[in-house]
Amino acid sequence: MTEQQTIDIARLPVMGEAAQQSYPTATLYVVATPIGNVTDITLRALHLLALADVVACEDTRKTGALLQRFGLSKQTIAAHQHNEREVADKIVERLQGGQRVALVSDAGTPGVSDPGARIVDAVRAAGLNVVPLPGPSAAITALSASGLVNDRFHFVGFLPAKPKQRESALALLARETSTLVIYEAPHRIVECVEGLVATFEPARQVVFARELSKMFEEIHRCALNEALAWVKADQHRERGEFVVLVEGAAAELDAEAAEAERILQILLAECSVKQAANLTAQITGRKKNALYDRALEIKGSEG
Ligand code: SAM
């Protein structure tokens, strides 16, 4: 075992580097903040927040409390879902006056299932500078610990709350081959899992990333047909914050089906329906009857 090391953060030479960087005035800084553990804030975020003339935030009390944890006291302005457009104009005015404005949300990265996009849009439209400060995001944090091996993911965010709309949204995702990343409010986690079970194959892997970076963090991976039992096994599970990841649809099946279709179409131009179906079955190993039905469909659509 290697010797355990400790770090005196305040004495790290790198601390000074955050201060040496350039933080132009008349700029909107989009600042990611912790999703649970307050010490996940970045050095650059801290430095910028200290430098900012004003902090635009979803909830002025929450952000005020966060700033206080770092010994900062700043003017804050409310920038939430219901006033984003109007506050965007005020932020543009401040930027035109040469201020540095920090934009944060309650947790994580602004503009990702959070307010922020409209403000950034207005600032860009006014020809002003926008600088993002990267940091925590629940989606990326969950993906990093999921062990789901797939280079691509599809960010779904929150599913619609109404059952019919949720059902339609999930149906549209059924053949998506990327890992699905879903955000869910604690009081809807059971309905969410019921929807997943009704839509996707039972063997698909699902990962629950609950209370990330907090005291009761839990990351659980199981087959979809075991998911509901897991959520219901402990009543605390219906209280925490969740990212739910769902393994994408099997890509090889889609690729194989596309290849069989291509072969069938080539052979149909030269042979009878029966011969084309038989030969495609021999070449691809797929079911003769299904190929025969498909060949009839193709012939039928040709008139
Ligand atoms: N902007 C944030 C981000 O960058 O991830 C997302 C904000 S969104 C309003 C809140 C949702 O993010 C929660 O309902 C949950 O799905 C997810 N989330 C936020 N913090 C989380 C945490 N600590 N653990 C698990 N999920 C979390």
XYZ file of C-alpha atoms and ligand atoms in Angstrom:
330
model
C 0.000 0.000 0.000
C 1.328 3.470 -0.844
C 1.776 6.064 1.858
C -1.310 8.266 2.303
C -0.780 11.902 1.364
C -2.630 14.967 2.573
C -3.027 18.301 0.816
C -3.059 21.774 2.326
C -5.303 23.371 -0.297
C -4.603 26.965 0.698
C -0.877 26.442 0.138
C -1.155 24.830 -3.270
C 0.765 26.852 -5.872
C -2.102 26.194 -8.299
C -4.453 28.311 -6.157
C -2.814 31.420 -7.561
C -3.386 30.295 -11.144
C -7.126 30.937 -10.939
C -6.378 34.555 -10.043
C -3.825 34.988 -12.812
C -6.290 34.144 -15.569
C -8.086 36.807 -17.501
C -11.702 37.599 -16.553
C -12.789 40.300 -18.997
C -15.416 42.844 -17.966
C -18.712 43.196 -19.925
C -18.986 39.404 -19.887
C -21.602 36.884 -18.808
C -19.986 33.988 -16.919
C -22.046 30.779 -16.890
C -20.894 29.098 -13.695
C -21.566 25.461 -12.739
C -22.079 24.933 -8.988
C -22.147 21.749 -6.836
C -24.994 19.209 -7.150
C -24.666 18.185 -3.509
C -21.213 18.346 -2.013
C -20.337 22.014 -1.589
C -16.601 21.339 -1.947
C -17.125 20.276 -5.565
C -17.014 23.954 -6.571
C -14.062 24.725 -8.846
C -11.265 27.148 -7.984
C -12.059 29.172 -11.079
C -15.764 29.366 -10.140
C -14.816 30.686 -6.687
C -12.463 33.241 -8.096
C -15.001 34.473 -10.633
C -17.826 34.635 -8.063
C -15.596 36.781 -5.867
C -14.902 39.067 -8.828
C -18.471 39.300 -10.193
C -20.455 42.531 -9.843
C -23.697 40.599 -9.529
C -24.849 36.967 -9.448
C -27.994 36.037 -11.400
C -29.537 32.955 -9.798
C -32.715 30.875 -9.571
C -33.211 31.272 -5.833
C -31.481 34.250 -4.220
C -31.648 32.674 -0.732
C -30.059 29.387 -1.832
C -27.316 31.094 -3.800
C -26.768 33.623 -0.997
C -26.227 30.694 1.390
C -23.805 29.010 -1.028
C -21.786 32.199 -1.415
C -21.706 32.608 2.343
C -20.118 29.157 2.734
C -17.154 30.616 0.836
C -17.141 33.887 2.764
C -18.684 35.848 -0.124
C -21.460 38.380 0.060
C -22.721 39.519 -3.346
C -25.614 41.318 -4.896
C -27.945 38.695 -6.396
C -30.766 39.009 -8.913
C -33.489 36.423 -9.429
C -33.324 34.721 -12.834
C -35.754 31.819 -12.848
C -38.017 29.934 -15.231
C -40.782 32.559 -15.008
C -38.805 35.769 -15.572
C -35.913 34.652 -17.764
C -36.739 36.824 -20.784
C -37.271 40.015 -18.753
C -34.220 39.489 -16.576
C -32.188 38.810 -19.718
C -32.774 42.454 -20.786
C -31.575 43.701 -17.401
C -28.465 41.512 -17.610
C -27.731 42.829 -21.120
C -27.941 46.406 -19.766
C -25.516 45.589 -16.956
C -23.088 43.964 -19.378
C -23.306 46.970 -21.689
C -22.384 49.032 -18.634
C -19.170 46.978 -18.331
C -20.138 44.635 -15.479
C -19.127 41.018 -14.952
C -22.305 39.012 -14.410
C -22.190 35.453 -13.043
C -25.101 33.174 -13.950
C -25.707 30.161 -11.699
C -28.611 27.785 -11.107
C -29.635 26.060 -7.865
C -27.338 23.137 -8.637
C -25.139 21.937 -11.476
C -24.760 23.524 -14.876
C -27.115 26.395 -15.835
C -29.130 25.786 -18.991
C -29.111 21.985 -18.511
C -32.684 21.231 -17.380
C -32.366 24.583 -15.612
C -32.930 28.227 -16.574
C -30.112 29.969 -18.414
C -30.476 29.271 -22.145
C -32.726 32.281 -22.815
C -30.360 34.603 -20.975
C -27.346 33.295 -22.903
C -29.339 33.628 -26.136
C -30.203 37.281 -25.397
C -26.626 38.118 -24.395
C -25.250 36.546 -27.575
C -27.887 38.292 -29.680
C -26.710 41.603 -28.198
C -23.208 40.747 -29.418
C -21.813 40.404 -25.903
C -19.279 37.944 -24.526
C -20.280 34.645 -22.834
C -17.714 32.529 -20.953
C -18.672 29.117 -19.512
C -16.985 27.860 -16.342
C -17.266 24.062 -16.440
C -18.153 22.053 -13.359
C -20.697 19.643 -11.892
C -23.576 18.204 -13.892
C -25.724 15.345 -12.598
C -25.938 13.729 -16.071
C -22.193 13.493 -16.629
C -21.529 12.460 -13.025
C -24.040 9.599 -13.318
C -22.665 8.462 -16.689
C -19.114 8.408 -15.356
C -19.973 5.873 -12.641
C -22.491 3.787 -14.611
C -20.162 1.342 -16.323
C -22.542 1.350 -19.302
C -20.185 0.903 -22.218
C -21.436 3.188 -24.970
C -19.711 6.219 -26.464
C -22.997 7.947 -27.149
C -25.727 9.170 -24.845
C -29.061 10.840 -25.457
C -29.932 13.497 -22.885
C -33.669 13.251 -22.232
C -33.817 15.459 -19.128
C -37.214 15.433 -17.412
C -39.917 13.272 -18.987
C -43.368 14.894 -19.275
C -45.302 14.687 -15.995
C -48.633 13.731 -17.622
C -48.966 9.933 -18.162
C -50.090 10.050 -21.834
C -47.354 12.485 -22.826
C -44.758 10.505 -20.890
C -45.856 7.319 -22.666
C -45.482 8.979 -26.093
C -42.098 10.451 -25.198
C -40.826 7.020 -24.104
C -42.247 5.298 -27.197
C -40.217 7.674 -29.383
C -37.070 6.611 -27.503
C -37.642 2.856 -27.773
C -35.228 2.266 -30.697
C -32.624 4.810 -29.579
C -29.274 3.009 -29.408
C -27.489 5.626 -27.238
C -27.620 5.421 -23.445
C -30.681 7.392 -22.282
C -30.124 9.973 -19.545
C -33.289 10.846 -17.640
C -33.720 13.330 -14.773
C -36.520 12.565 -12.361
C -38.093 14.296 -9.409
C -38.265 12.068 -6.303
C -42.074 11.995 -6.131
C -42.334 10.679 -9.690
C -39.621 8.001 -9.635
C -42.113 5.113 -9.361
C -44.194 6.335 -12.336
C -41.000 6.887 -14.279
C -39.804 3.308 -13.712
C -43.276 1.929 -14.505
C -43.107 3.790 -17.823
C -39.658 2.394 -18.579
C -40.780 -1.158 -17.777
C -43.786 -0.788 -20.088
C -41.666 0.508 -22.989
C -38.242 -1.118 -23.042
C -37.039 -4.739 -23.174
C -36.858 -6.254 -19.643
C -33.211 -7.285 -20.020
C -31.982 -3.740 -20.658
C -29.647 -2.465 -17.968
C -30.763 0.496 -15.917
C -28.653 2.584 -13.546
C -30.081 4.641 -10.708
C -27.721 7.404 -9.598
C -29.320 8.765 -6.463
C -28.190 11.646 -4.226
C -24.903 12.019 -6.108
C -22.089 13.502 -4.034
C -24.338 13.604 -0.942
C -24.243 11.598 2.278
C -26.685 8.924 1.097
C -25.351 8.554 -2.424
C -26.413 5.299 -4.057
C -25.555 3.995 -7.502
C -27.444 0.856 -8.395
C -27.387 -1.075 -11.641
C -29.808 -3.864 -12.499
C -31.920 -5.298 -15.311
C -35.056 -3.270 -16.010
C -37.304 -6.106 -14.826
C -35.739 -5.787 -11.343
C -35.894 -1.988 -11.210
C -39.325 -1.421 -9.690
C -38.642 -3.856 -6.850
C -35.392 -2.004 -6.095
C -37.061 1.419 -5.965
C -39.848 0.114 -3.723
C -37.560 -1.886 -1.417
C -36.667 1.218 0.620
C -39.063 4.120 1.148
C -36.129 6.567 1.301
C -35.574 5.905 -2.395
C -38.704 7.869 -3.247
C -37.167 10.936 -1.625
C -33.730 11.415 -3.132
C -32.772 13.109 -6.392
C -32.303 10.725 -9.280
C -30.580 10.389 -12.600
C -31.843 7.270 -14.367
C -29.750 5.807 -17.160
C -31.184 3.223 -19.537
C -29.030 1.072 -21.795
C -29.717 1.872 -25.456
C -31.467 -0.498 -27.870
C -29.229 -3.246 -29.278
C -27.399 -1.659 -32.213
C -26.294 -4.911 -33.876
C -29.908 -5.999 -34.306
C -30.672 -2.810 -36.209
C -27.547 -3.179 -38.342
C -28.308 -6.855 -39.099
C -31.911 -6.066 -40.017
C -30.751 -3.276 -42.332
C -28.269 -5.632 -44.021
C -30.950 -8.322 -44.526
C -33.244 -5.716 -46.057
C -30.492 -4.605 -48.451
C -29.786 -8.198 -49.594
C -33.483 -8.966 -49.973
C -34.020 -5.937 -52.172
C -31.068 -6.816 -54.442
C -32.261 -10.421 -54.842
C -35.868 -9.397 -55.449
C -34.764 -7.510 -58.534
C -33.446 -10.800 -59.977
C -35.476 -13.665 -58.423
C -38.968 -14.644 -57.311
C -40.256 -13.662 -53.866
C -39.718 -17.217 -52.592
C -36.178 -17.527 -53.964
C -35.179 -14.080 -52.671
C -36.490 -14.903 -49.182
C -34.787 -18.354 -49.156
C -31.439 -16.990 -50.301
C -31.543 -14.045 -47.860
C -32.326 -16.484 -45.026
C -29.332 -18.630 -46.027
C -26.989 -15.621 -46.258
C -28.064 -13.833 -43.075
C -29.357 -16.657 -40.853
C -32.626 -14.754 -40.319
C -36.092 -16.344 -40.330
C -37.339 -17.395 -43.792
C -41.031 -16.698 -43.074
C -40.444 -13.152 -41.869
C -38.249 -12.467 -44.908
C -40.926 -13.929 -47.198
C -43.571 -11.615 -45.674
C -41.249 -8.648 -46.023
C -40.467 -9.585 -49.654
C -44.214 -9.671 -50.413
C -44.567 -6.218 -48.824
C -41.754 -4.835 -50.968
C -43.209 -6.358 -54.143
C -46.676 -5.021 -53.181
C -45.396 -1.487 -52.654
C -43.737 -1.587 -56.099
C -47.245 -2.045 -57.568
N -28.526 21.738 -13.983
C -28.453 20.483 -13.265
C -27.319 19.648 -13.867
O -26.414 20.214 -14.443
O -27.327 18.431 -13.718
C -29.776 19.775 -13.276
C -30.877 20.525 -12.566
S -32.429 19.773 -12.633
C -33.511 21.066 -12.165
C -32.498 18.808 -11.196
C -32.436 17.320 -11.503
O -31.074 16.943 -11.713
C -32.922 16.431 -10.367
O -34.333 16.235 -10.409
C -32.174 15.149 -10.625
O -32.782 14.415 -11.661
C -30.822 15.691 -11.132
N -29.903 15.891 -10.002
C -29.462 17.059 -9.513
N -28.634 16.838 -8.470
C -28.553 15.519 -8.310
C -27.861 14.667 -7.393
N -27.087 15.149 -6.436
N -28.012 13.320 -7.537
C -28.787 12.809 -8.499
N -29.472 13.567 -9.378
C -29.360 14.891 -9.282
